[in-house]
Amino acid sequence: GAKQGGGSDEKGKEDEKAADSGFQDEIAKAVRAAKIAYISKLKDEKLRKALESDVAKELASSSANNDEKRAVYEMQVKAYKSLKEHDKVIEACELVLGCIDATKVAAFYGVKRPVGSAQDEDEKKASKEMEKDKKALVFAYMSKASALMELAKAELNKVKEEAEKTGNRKDAGLSQEWNDRFKKALDDVLKWADEKKDKKALAPLQMFSLLAKGHNGKALKQLLASLKASPRDKDLMAQRTKLLSYLGWDDWNKELFSHWKLVQFPAGFKCF
């Protein structure tokens, strides 16, 4: 009887130790999440200092698994996007992608599977995990392509400025090396994104792809199609103004589109 009681005491201690260990893990996860959330809310110079701090470095180095690492890297992507540090956005995107088995995700979505109530618990869990991974892939590839676009824009502006000087605006585009690099980034996005659902996010990337090749007319057509879908989008309007000006169609900007702004964005409501 004494032996039996001793064994029970030992088991009780082990259970208590396991419960304490689980509680400690929960606290550690909560602290990590709080640090990530705090850094994510910072702006400008404070954000830059936080990203370079020992706290941020410790977050990445102490990550126990891919999910924890990915949370840190996704925070870095968003932070560097906010700071417009495009090279670092690309580096952070590569780190996010390194945490995901894209082949496994592709294989999962390549097979027809039961949906909703037809799924058992294992299928529901797998579906949830794969959906999370797929969203992360779209986020990383989209962010990478957008950052690369901003870097390429600076290069394209140089090319177009030179074309302005020489008067040879036709087919003024990026070098083949830049075009190939951006094409690869855009292809990666299109492989995972939903072209209908992500249409607005894809539009500037697709338009820039045409501009980069010097296909200004096609780019304008793409831009006008996007504006038809989102007629009050100020970013798209700004892009239209810039492109028409480059094409030498300033009269269109002045006589047509600028006048319509008063109708589209009135200063205030007036009852007639």
PDB file of C-alpha atoms in Angstrom:
ATOM      1  CA  GLY A   1       0.000   0.000   0.000  1.00  0.00           C
ATOM      2  CA  ALA A   2       2.865   2.371   0.852  1.00  0.00           C
ATOM      3  CA  LYS A   3       4.492   1.733  -2.544  1.00  0.00           C
ATOM      4  CA  GLN A   4       1.229   2.401  -4.322  1.00  0.00           C
ATOM      5  CA  GLY A   5       0.851   5.731  -2.496  1.00  0.00           C
ATOM      6  CA  GLY A   6       4.446   6.692  -3.331  1.00  0.00           C
ATOM      7  CA  GLY A   7       3.864   6.045  -7.022  1.00  0.00           C
ATOM      8  CA  SER A   8       0.752   8.208  -6.900  1.00  0.00           C
ATOM      9  CA  ASP A   9       2.734  11.053  -5.272  1.00  0.00           C
ATOM     10  CA  GLU A  10       5.388  10.864  -7.991  1.00  0.00           C
ATOM     11  CA  LYS A  11       2.765  11.004 -10.736  1.00  0.00           C
ATOM     12  CA  GLY A  12       1.141  13.976  -9.029  1.00  0.00           C
ATOM     13  CA  LYS A  13       4.461  15.839  -8.952  1.00  0.00           C
ATOM     14  CA  GLU A  14       5.064  15.096 -12.644  1.00  0.00           C
ATOM     15  CA  ASP A  15       1.591  16.356 -13.566  1.00  0.00           C
ATOM     16  CA  GLU A  16       2.162  19.504 -11.521  1.00  0.00           C
ATOM     17  CA  LYS A  17       5.546  20.060 -13.170  1.00  0.00           C
ATOM     18  CA  ALA A  18       4.018  19.589 -16.648  1.00  0.00           C
ATOM     19  CA  ALA A  19       1.183  22.015 -15.823  1.00  0.00           C
ATOM     20  CA  ASP A  20       3.705  24.593 -14.549  1.00  0.00           C
ATOM     21  CA  SER A  21       5.821  24.184 -17.671  1.00  0.00           C
ATOM     22  CA  GLY A  22       2.742  24.696 -19.845  1.00  0.00           C
ATOM     23  CA  PHE A  23       1.829  27.828 -17.882  1.00  0.00           C
ATOM     24  CA  GLN A  24       5.370  29.201 -18.289  1.00  0.00           C
ATOM     25  CA  ASP A  25       5.113  28.604 -22.058  1.00  0.00           C
ATOM     26  CA  GLU A  26       1.818  30.494 -22.161  1.00  0.00           C
ATOM     27  CA  ILE A  27       3.378  33.446 -20.337  1.00  0.00           C
ATOM     28  CA  ALA A  28       6.378  33.449 -22.708  1.00  0.00           C
ATOM     29  CA  LYS A  29       4.069  33.428 -25.765  1.00  0.00           C
ATOM     30  CA  ALA A  30       1.974  36.256 -24.334  1.00  0.00           C
ATOM     31  CA  VAL A  31       5.102  38.351 -23.642  1.00  0.00           C
ATOM     32  CA  ARG A  32       6.411  37.737 -27.204  1.00  0.00           C
ATOM     33  CA  ALA A  33       3.047  38.727 -28.686  1.00  0.00           C
ATOM     34  CA  ALA A  34       2.957  41.895 -26.566  1.00  0.00           C
ATOM     35  CA  LYS A  35       6.471  42.908 -27.689  1.00  0.00           C
ATOM     36  CA  ILE A  36       5.577  42.349 -31.360  1.00  0.00           C
ATOM     37  CA  ALA A  37       2.321  44.303 -30.963  1.00  0.00           C
ATOM     38  CA  TYR A  38       4.128  47.191 -29.241  1.00  0.00           C
ATOM     39  CA  ILE A  39       6.831  47.484 -31.929  1.00  0.00           C
ATOM     40  CA  SER A  40       4.148  47.278 -34.652  1.00  0.00           C
ATOM     41  CA  LYS A  41       2.408  50.380 -33.262  1.00  0.00           C
ATOM     42  CA  LEU A  42       5.531  52.580 -33.390  1.00  0.00           C
ATOM     43  CA  LYS A  43       6.204  55.094 -36.161  1.00  0.00           C
ATOM     44  CA  ASP A  44       9.149  56.725 -37.899  1.00  0.00           C
ATOM     45  CA  GLU A  45      12.359  57.071 -35.847  1.00  0.00           C
ATOM     46  CA  LYS A  46      10.988  55.226 -32.803  1.00  0.00           C
ATOM     47  CA  LEU A  47      10.103  52.280 -35.031  1.00  0.00           C
ATOM     48  CA  ARG A  48      13.541  52.300 -36.646  1.00  0.00           C
ATOM     49  CA  LYS A  49      15.256  52.292 -33.234  1.00  0.00           C
ATOM     50  CA  ALA A  50      12.993  49.505 -31.981  1.00  0.00           C
ATOM     51  CA  LEU A  51      13.853  47.317 -34.994  1.00  0.00           C
ATOM     52  CA  GLU A  52      17.552  47.788 -34.259  1.00  0.00           C
ATOM     53  CA  SER A  53      17.161  47.161 -30.509  1.00  0.00           C
ATOM     54  CA  ASP A  54      18.262  44.117 -28.525  1.00  0.00           C
ATOM     55  CA  VAL A  55      14.579  43.343 -27.857  1.00  0.00           C
ATOM     56  CA  ALA A  56      13.844  42.947 -31.583  1.00  0.00           C
ATOM     57  CA  LYS A  57      16.985  40.872 -32.161  1.00  0.00           C
ATOM     58  CA  GLU A  58      16.120  38.634 -29.202  1.00  0.00           C
ATOM     59  CA  LEU A  59      12.597  38.093 -30.574  1.00  0.00           C
ATOM     60  CA  ALA A  60      13.992  36.644 -33.796  1.00  0.00           C
ATOM     61  CA  SER A  61      16.818  34.619 -32.239  1.00  0.00           C
ATOM     62  CA  SER A  62      14.704  33.090 -29.457  1.00  0.00           C
ATOM     63  CA  SER A  63      11.863  31.891 -31.686  1.00  0.00           C
ATOM     64  CA  ALA A  64      11.188  28.244 -30.909  1.00  0.00           C
ATOM     65  CA  ASN A  65       9.368  27.290 -34.118  1.00  0.00           C
ATOM     66  CA  ASN A  66       8.417  28.502 -37.584  1.00  0.00           C
ATOM     67  CA  ASP A  67       5.146  30.089 -36.428  1.00  0.00           C
ATOM     68  CA  GLU A  68       6.981  32.241 -33.891  1.00  0.00           C
ATOM     69  CA  LYS A  69       9.677  33.180 -36.402  1.00  0.00           C
ATOM     70  CA  ARG A  70       7.068  34.035 -39.028  1.00  0.00           C
ATOM     71  CA  ALA A  71       5.225  36.374 -36.655  1.00  0.00           C
ATOM     72  CA  VAL A  72       8.471  38.316 -36.106  1.00  0.00           C
ATOM     73  CA  TYR A  73       9.374  38.412 -39.807  1.00  0.00           C
ATOM     74  CA  GLU A  74       5.869  39.521 -40.838  1.00  0.00           C
ATOM     75  CA  MET A  75       6.119  42.341 -38.288  1.00  0.00           C
ATOM     76  CA  GLN A  76       9.454  43.327 -39.889  1.00  0.00           C
ATOM     77  CA  VAL A  77       7.910  43.363 -43.378  1.00  0.00           C
ATOM     78  CA  LYS A  78       5.122  45.716 -42.248  1.00  0.00           C
ATOM     79  CA  ALA A  79       7.538  47.894 -40.293  1.00  0.00           C
ATOM     80  CA  TYR A  80      10.026  48.323 -43.132  1.00  0.00           C
ATOM     81  CA  LYS A  81       7.151  49.020 -45.552  1.00  0.00           C
ATOM     82  CA  SER A  82       6.062  51.817 -43.225  1.00  0.00           C
ATOM     83  CA  LEU A  83       9.638  53.165 -43.206  1.00  0.00           C
ATOM     84  CA  LYS A  84       9.877  52.770 -47.012  1.00  0.00           C
ATOM     85  CA  GLU A  85      13.092  50.758 -46.637  1.00  0.00           C
ATOM     86  CA  HIS A  86      12.382  48.606 -49.674  1.00  0.00           C
ATOM     87  CA  ASP A  87      15.574  46.523 -49.653  1.00  0.00           C
ATOM     88  CA  LYS A  88      14.871  45.464 -46.081  1.00  0.00           C
ATOM     89  CA  VAL A  89      11.245  44.668 -46.970  1.00  0.00           C
ATOM     90  CA  ILE A  90      12.516  42.226 -49.593  1.00  0.00           C
ATOM     91  CA  GLU A  91      14.951  40.633 -47.106  1.00  0.00           C
ATOM     92  CA  ALA A  92      12.180  40.197 -44.501  1.00  0.00           C
ATOM     93  CA  CYS A  93       9.833  38.728 -47.142  1.00  0.00           C
ATOM     94  CA  GLU A  94      12.448  36.101 -47.976  1.00  0.00           C
ATOM     95  CA  LEU A  95      12.597  35.189 -44.273  1.00  0.00           C
ATOM     96  CA  VAL A  96       8.801  34.785 -44.160  1.00  0.00           C
ATOM     97  CA  LEU A  97       8.890  32.569 -47.250  1.00  0.00           C
ATOM     98  CA  GLY A  98      11.645  30.475 -45.661  1.00  0.00           C
ATOM     99  CA  CYS A  99       9.229  29.541 -42.848  1.00  0.00           C
ATOM    100  CA  ILE A 100       6.638  28.054 -45.234  1.00  0.00           C
ATOM    101  CA  ASP A 101       6.653  24.782 -47.147  1.00  0.00           C
ATOM    102  CA  ALA A 102       5.149  26.157 -50.370  1.00  0.00           C
ATOM    103  CA  THR A 103       5.255  22.736 -52.063  1.00  0.00           C
ATOM    104  CA  LYS A 104       3.120  21.295 -49.268  1.00  0.00           C
ATOM    105  CA  VAL A 105       0.608  24.155 -49.551  1.00  0.00           C
ATOM    106  CA  ALA A 106       0.415  23.770 -53.341  1.00  0.00           C
ATOM    107  CA  ALA A 107      -0.133  20.029 -53.001  1.00  0.00           C
ATOM    108  CA  PHE A 108      -2.912  20.599 -50.447  1.00  0.00           C
ATOM    109  CA  TYR A 109      -4.834  23.002 -52.702  1.00  0.00           C
ATOM    110  CA  GLY A 110      -4.190  20.883 -55.784  1.00  0.00           C
ATOM    111  CA  VAL A 111      -6.517  18.142 -54.515  1.00  0.00           C
ATOM    112  CA  LYS A 112     -10.296  18.483 -54.207  1.00  0.00           C
ATOM    113  CA  ARG A 113     -11.217  18.224 -50.541  1.00  0.00           C
ATOM    114  CA  PRO A 114     -14.407  18.125 -48.470  1.00  0.00           C
ATOM    115  CA  VAL A 115     -15.588  21.516 -47.217  1.00  0.00           C
ATOM    116  CA  GLY A 116     -17.409  22.838 -44.175  1.00  0.00           C
ATOM    117  CA  SER A 117     -19.417  20.297 -42.191  1.00  0.00           C
ATOM    118  CA  ALA A 118     -18.148  17.449 -44.409  1.00  0.00           C
ATOM    119  CA  GLN A 119     -14.661  17.848 -42.885  1.00  0.00           C
ATOM    120  CA  ASP A 120     -13.590  15.809 -39.874  1.00  0.00           C
ATOM    121  CA  GLU A 121     -11.540  17.451 -37.097  1.00  0.00           C
ATOM    122  CA  ASP A 122      -8.159  16.576 -38.651  1.00  0.00           C
ATOM    123  CA  GLU A 123      -9.247  17.955 -42.029  1.00  0.00           C
ATOM    124  CA  LYS A 124     -10.518  21.159 -40.406  1.00  0.00           C
ATOM    125  CA  LYS A 125      -7.210  21.610 -38.574  1.00  0.00           C
ATOM    126  CA  ALA A 126      -5.171  20.958 -41.740  1.00  0.00           C
ATOM    127  CA  SER A 127      -7.379  23.296 -43.765  1.00  0.00           C
ATOM    128  CA  LYS A 128      -6.958  26.075 -41.194  1.00  0.00           C
ATOM    129  CA  GLU A 129      -3.167  25.671 -41.153  1.00  0.00           C
ATOM    130  CA  MET A 130      -2.885  25.607 -44.940  1.00  0.00           C
ATOM    131  CA  GLU A 131      -5.125  28.669 -45.307  1.00  0.00           C
ATOM    132  CA  LYS A 132      -2.874  30.508 -42.844  1.00  0.00           C
ATOM    133  CA  ASP A 133       0.223  29.464 -44.812  1.00  0.00           C
ATOM    134  CA  LYS A 134      -1.351  30.483 -48.118  1.00  0.00           C
ATOM    135  CA  LYS A 135      -2.260  33.945 -46.781  1.00  0.00           C
ATOM    136  CA  ALA A 136       1.323  34.330 -45.542  1.00  0.00           C
ATOM    137  CA  LEU A 137       2.664  33.375 -48.986  1.00  0.00           C
ATOM    138  CA  VAL A 138       0.416  35.948 -50.705  1.00  0.00           C
ATOM    139  CA  PHE A 139       1.396  38.600 -48.142  1.00  0.00           C
ATOM    140  CA  ALA A 140       5.130  37.941 -48.534  1.00  0.00           C
ATOM    141  CA  TYR A 141       5.142  37.703 -52.336  1.00  0.00           C
ATOM    142  CA  MET A 142       2.887  40.765 -52.693  1.00  0.00           C
ATOM    143  CA  SER A 143       5.034  42.802 -50.287  1.00  0.00           C
ATOM    144  CA  LYS A 144       8.223  41.691 -52.029  1.00  0.00           C
ATOM    145  CA  ALA A 145       6.888  42.629 -55.482  1.00  0.00           C
ATOM    146  CA  SER A 146       5.638  46.004 -54.194  1.00  0.00           C
ATOM    147  CA  ALA A 147       9.026  46.800 -52.625  1.00  0.00           C
ATOM    148  CA  LEU A 148      10.830  45.763 -55.784  1.00  0.00           C
ATOM    149  CA  MET A 149       8.434  47.960 -57.771  1.00  0.00           C
ATOM    150  CA  GLU A 150       9.370  50.998 -55.663  1.00  0.00           C
ATOM    151  CA  LEU A 151      13.078  50.346 -56.249  1.00  0.00           C
ATOM    152  CA  ALA A 152      12.453  49.844 -59.973  1.00  0.00           C
ATOM    153  CA  LYS A 153      10.387  53.048 -60.157  1.00  0.00           C
ATOM    154  CA  ALA A 154      13.443  55.082 -59.174  1.00  0.00           C
ATOM    155  CA  GLU A 155      15.386  53.379 -61.958  1.00  0.00           C
ATOM    156  CA  LEU A 156      12.541  53.890 -64.461  1.00  0.00           C
ATOM    157  CA  ASN A 157      12.290  57.586 -63.578  1.00  0.00           C
ATOM    158  CA  LYS A 158      15.950  57.982 -64.548  1.00  0.00           C
ATOM    159  CA  VAL A 159      15.270  56.289 -67.883  1.00  0.00           C
ATOM    160  CA  LYS A 160      12.220  58.483 -68.550  1.00  0.00           C
ATOM    161  CA  GLU A 161      14.077  61.678 -67.586  1.00  0.00           C
ATOM    162  CA  GLU A 162      16.730  60.781 -70.134  1.00  0.00           C
ATOM    163  CA  ALA A 163      13.999  60.079 -72.707  1.00  0.00           C
ATOM    164  CA  GLU A 164      12.495  63.510 -71.994  1.00  0.00           C
ATOM    165  CA  LYS A 165      15.847  65.163 -72.725  1.00  0.00           C
ATOM    166  CA  THR A 166      16.312  63.334 -76.010  1.00  0.00           C
ATOM    167  CA  GLY A 167      12.631  63.570 -77.004  1.00  0.00           C
ATOM    168  CA  ASN A 168      12.503  59.809 -77.522  1.00  0.00           C
ATOM    169  CA  ARG A 169       9.638  58.868 -75.207  1.00  0.00           C
ATOM    170  CA  LYS A 170       8.533  55.827 -77.161  1.00  0.00           C
ATOM    171  CA  ASP A 171       9.450  52.489 -75.565  1.00  0.00           C
ATOM    172  CA  ALA A 172      11.516  54.075 -72.789  1.00  0.00           C
ATOM    173  CA  GLY A 173      11.607  51.278 -70.225  1.00  0.00           C
ATOM    174  CA  LEU A 174      13.769  49.387 -67.768  1.00  0.00           C
ATOM    175  CA  SER A 175      16.729  47.219 -68.678  1.00  0.00           C
ATOM    176  CA  GLN A 176      16.146  43.520 -69.386  1.00  0.00           C
ATOM    177  CA  GLU A 177      17.729  42.633 -66.042  1.00  0.00           C
ATOM    178  CA  TRP A 178      15.244  44.792 -64.114  1.00  0.00           C
ATOM    179  CA  ASN A 179      12.332  43.538 -66.214  1.00  0.00           C
ATOM    180  CA  ASP A 180      13.278  39.904 -65.602  1.00  0.00           C
ATOM    181  CA  ARG A 181      13.616  40.507 -61.875  1.00  0.00           C
ATOM    182  CA  PHE A 182      10.244  42.220 -61.606  1.00  0.00           C
ATOM    183  CA  LYS A 183       8.552  39.672 -63.880  1.00  0.00           C
ATOM    184  CA  LYS A 184       9.719  36.855 -61.573  1.00  0.00           C
ATOM    185  CA  ALA A 185       8.334  38.711 -58.524  1.00  0.00           C
ATOM    186  CA  LEU A 186       4.985  39.349 -60.244  1.00  0.00           C
ATOM    187  CA  ASP A 187       4.748  35.733 -61.459  1.00  0.00           C
ATOM    188  CA  ASP A 188       5.243  34.550 -57.868  1.00  0.00           C
ATOM    189  CA  VAL A 189       2.377  36.793 -56.737  1.00  0.00           C
ATOM    190  CA  LEU A 190       0.044  35.613 -59.509  1.00  0.00           C
ATOM    191  CA  LYS A 191       0.821  31.990 -58.672  1.00  0.00           C
ATOM    192  CA  TRP A 192      -0.774  32.407 -55.223  1.00  0.00           C
ATOM    193  CA  ALA A 193      -3.058  35.459 -55.305  1.00  0.00           C
ATOM    194  CA  ASP A 194      -6.740  35.383 -56.201  1.00  0.00           C
ATOM    195  CA  GLU A 195      -6.961  37.631 -59.276  1.00  0.00           C
ATOM    196  CA  LYS A 196     -10.578  38.622 -58.531  1.00  0.00           C
ATOM    197  CA  LYS A 197     -10.284  39.026 -54.776  1.00  0.00           C
ATOM    198  CA  ASP A 198      -6.856  40.731 -54.956  1.00  0.00           C
ATOM    199  CA  LYS A 199      -7.607  42.744 -58.107  1.00  0.00           C
ATOM    200  CA  LYS A 200      -7.060  46.148 -56.501  1.00  0.00           C
ATOM    201  CA  ALA A 201      -3.724  45.142 -54.958  1.00  0.00           C
ATOM    202  CA  LEU A 202      -2.557  43.534 -58.208  1.00  0.00           C
ATOM    203  CA  ALA A 203      -3.500  46.474 -60.473  1.00  0.00           C
ATOM    204  CA  PRO A 204      -0.504  48.751 -59.686  1.00  0.00           C
ATOM    205  CA  LEU A 205       1.923  45.813 -60.047  1.00  0.00           C
ATOM    206  CA  GLN A 206       0.466  44.791 -63.408  1.00  0.00           C
ATOM    207  CA  MET A 207       0.413  48.383 -64.647  1.00  0.00           C
ATOM    208  CA  PHE A 208       4.021  48.935 -63.602  1.00  0.00           C
ATOM    209  CA  SER A 209       5.002  45.744 -65.425  1.00  0.00           C
ATOM    210  CA  LEU A 210       3.734  47.358 -68.638  1.00  0.00           C
ATOM    211  CA  LEU A 211       5.375  50.717 -67.887  1.00  0.00           C
ATOM    212  CA  ALA A 212       8.674  48.992 -67.165  1.00  0.00           C
ATOM    213  CA  LYS A 213       8.625  47.546 -70.680  1.00  0.00           C
ATOM    214  CA  GLY A 214       7.761  50.929 -72.205  1.00  0.00           C
ATOM    215  CA  HIS A 215       4.190  49.853 -73.064  1.00  0.00           C
ATOM    216  CA  ASN A 216       2.673  53.181 -71.992  1.00  0.00           C
ATOM    217  CA  GLY A 217      -0.567  52.817 -73.984  1.00  0.00           C
ATOM    218  CA  LYS A 218      -1.290  49.395 -72.501  1.00  0.00           C
ATOM    219  CA  ALA A 219      -0.444  50.715 -69.043  1.00  0.00           C
ATOM    220  CA  LEU A 220      -2.951  53.563 -69.494  1.00  0.00           C
ATOM    221  CA  LYS A 221      -5.610  51.078 -70.625  1.00  0.00           C
ATOM    222  CA  GLN A 222      -4.947  48.938 -67.515  1.00  0.00           C
ATOM    223  CA  LEU A 223      -5.097  52.015 -65.291  1.00  0.00           C
ATOM    224  CA  LEU A 224      -8.396  53.228 -66.768  1.00  0.00           C
ATOM    225  CA  ALA A 225      -9.885  49.760 -66.285  1.00  0.00           C
ATOM    226  CA  SER A 226      -8.841  49.865 -62.615  1.00  0.00           C
ATOM    227  CA  LEU A 227     -10.387  53.332 -62.252  1.00  0.00           C
ATOM    228  CA  LYS A 228     -13.619  52.080 -63.791  1.00  0.00           C
ATOM    229  CA  ALA A 229     -13.779  49.472 -61.015  1.00  0.00           C
ATOM    230  CA  SER A 230     -12.745  52.009 -58.314  1.00  0.00           C
ATOM    231  CA  PRO A 231     -13.727  55.468 -59.678  1.00  0.00           C
ATOM    232  CA  ARG A 232     -13.036  57.325 -56.407  1.00  0.00           C
ATOM    233  CA  ASP A 233      -9.587  55.840 -55.745  1.00  0.00           C
ATOM    234  CA  LYS A 234      -7.296  58.861 -55.257  1.00  0.00           C
ATOM    235  CA  ASP A 235      -4.082  56.835 -55.643  1.00  0.00           C
ATOM    236  CA  LEU A 236      -5.207  55.590 -59.055  1.00  0.00           C
ATOM    237  CA  MET A 237      -6.180  59.149 -60.041  1.00  0.00           C
ATOM    238  CA  ALA A 238      -2.719  60.388 -59.079  1.00  0.00           C
ATOM    239  CA  GLN A 239      -1.138  57.652 -61.208  1.00  0.00           C
ATOM    240  CA  ARG A 240      -3.373  58.626 -64.152  1.00  0.00           C
ATOM    241  CA  THR A 241      -2.357  62.296 -63.830  1.00  0.00           C
ATOM    242  CA  LYS A 242       1.336  61.368 -63.772  1.00  0.00           C
ATOM    243  CA  LEU A 243       1.078  58.992 -66.735  1.00  0.00           C
ATOM    244  CA  LEU A 244      -0.941  61.413 -68.895  1.00  0.00           C
ATOM    245  CA  SER A 245       1.560  64.166 -68.120  1.00  0.00           C
ATOM    246  CA  TYR A 246       4.435  61.916 -69.156  1.00  0.00           C
ATOM    247  CA  LEU A 247       2.634  61.089 -72.412  1.00  0.00           C
ATOM    248  CA  GLY A 248       2.277  64.816 -73.081  1.00  0.00           C
ATOM    249  CA  TRP A 249      -1.495  64.851 -72.566  1.00  0.00           C
ATOM    250  CA  ASP A 250      -1.617  67.609 -69.945  1.00  0.00           C
ATOM    251  CA  ASP A 251      -4.722  69.093 -71.597  1.00  0.00           C
ATOM    252  CA  TRP A 252      -6.639  65.954 -70.607  1.00  0.00           C
ATOM    253  CA  ASN A 253      -5.570  66.435 -67.007  1.00  0.00           C
ATOM    254  CA  LYS A 254      -6.432  70.132 -67.025  1.00  0.00           C
ATOM    255  CA  GLU A 255      -9.610  70.294 -69.107  1.00  0.00           C
ATOM    256  CA  LEU A 256     -11.251  66.970 -68.306  1.00  0.00           C
ATOM    257  CA  PHE A 257     -10.152  65.167 -65.153  1.00  0.00           C
ATOM    258  CA  SER A 258      -9.274  68.115 -62.875  1.00  0.00           C
ATOM    259  CA  HIS A 259     -12.726  69.668 -63.458  1.00  0.00           C
ATOM    260  CA  TRP A 260     -14.448  66.416 -62.531  1.00  0.00           C
ATOM    261  CA  LYS A 261     -12.708  66.379 -59.143  1.00  0.00           C
ATOM    262  CA  LEU A 262     -15.131  69.051 -57.928  1.00  0.00           C
ATOM    263  CA  VAL A 263     -18.010  66.723 -58.739  1.00  0.00           C
ATOM    264  CA  GLN A 264     -16.385  63.559 -57.379  1.00  0.00           C
ATOM    265  CA  PHE A 265     -15.028  65.162 -54.192  1.00  0.00           C
ATOM    266  CA  PRO A 266     -17.224  68.190 -53.338  1.00  0.00           C
ATOM    267  CA  ALA A 267     -16.093  70.420 -50.476  1.00  0.00           C
ATOM    268  CA  GLY A 268     -19.475  70.010 -48.822  1.00  0.00           C
ATOM    269  CA  PHE A 269     -23.068  68.999 -49.438  1.00  0.00           C
ATOM    270  CA  LYS A 270     -25.446  71.630 -50.775  1.00  0.00           C
ATOM    271  CA  CYS A 271     -29.199  71.139 -50.933  1.00  0.00           C
ATOM    272  CA  PHE A 272     -30.674  72.594 -54.137  1.00  0.00           C
TER     273      PHE A 272
END
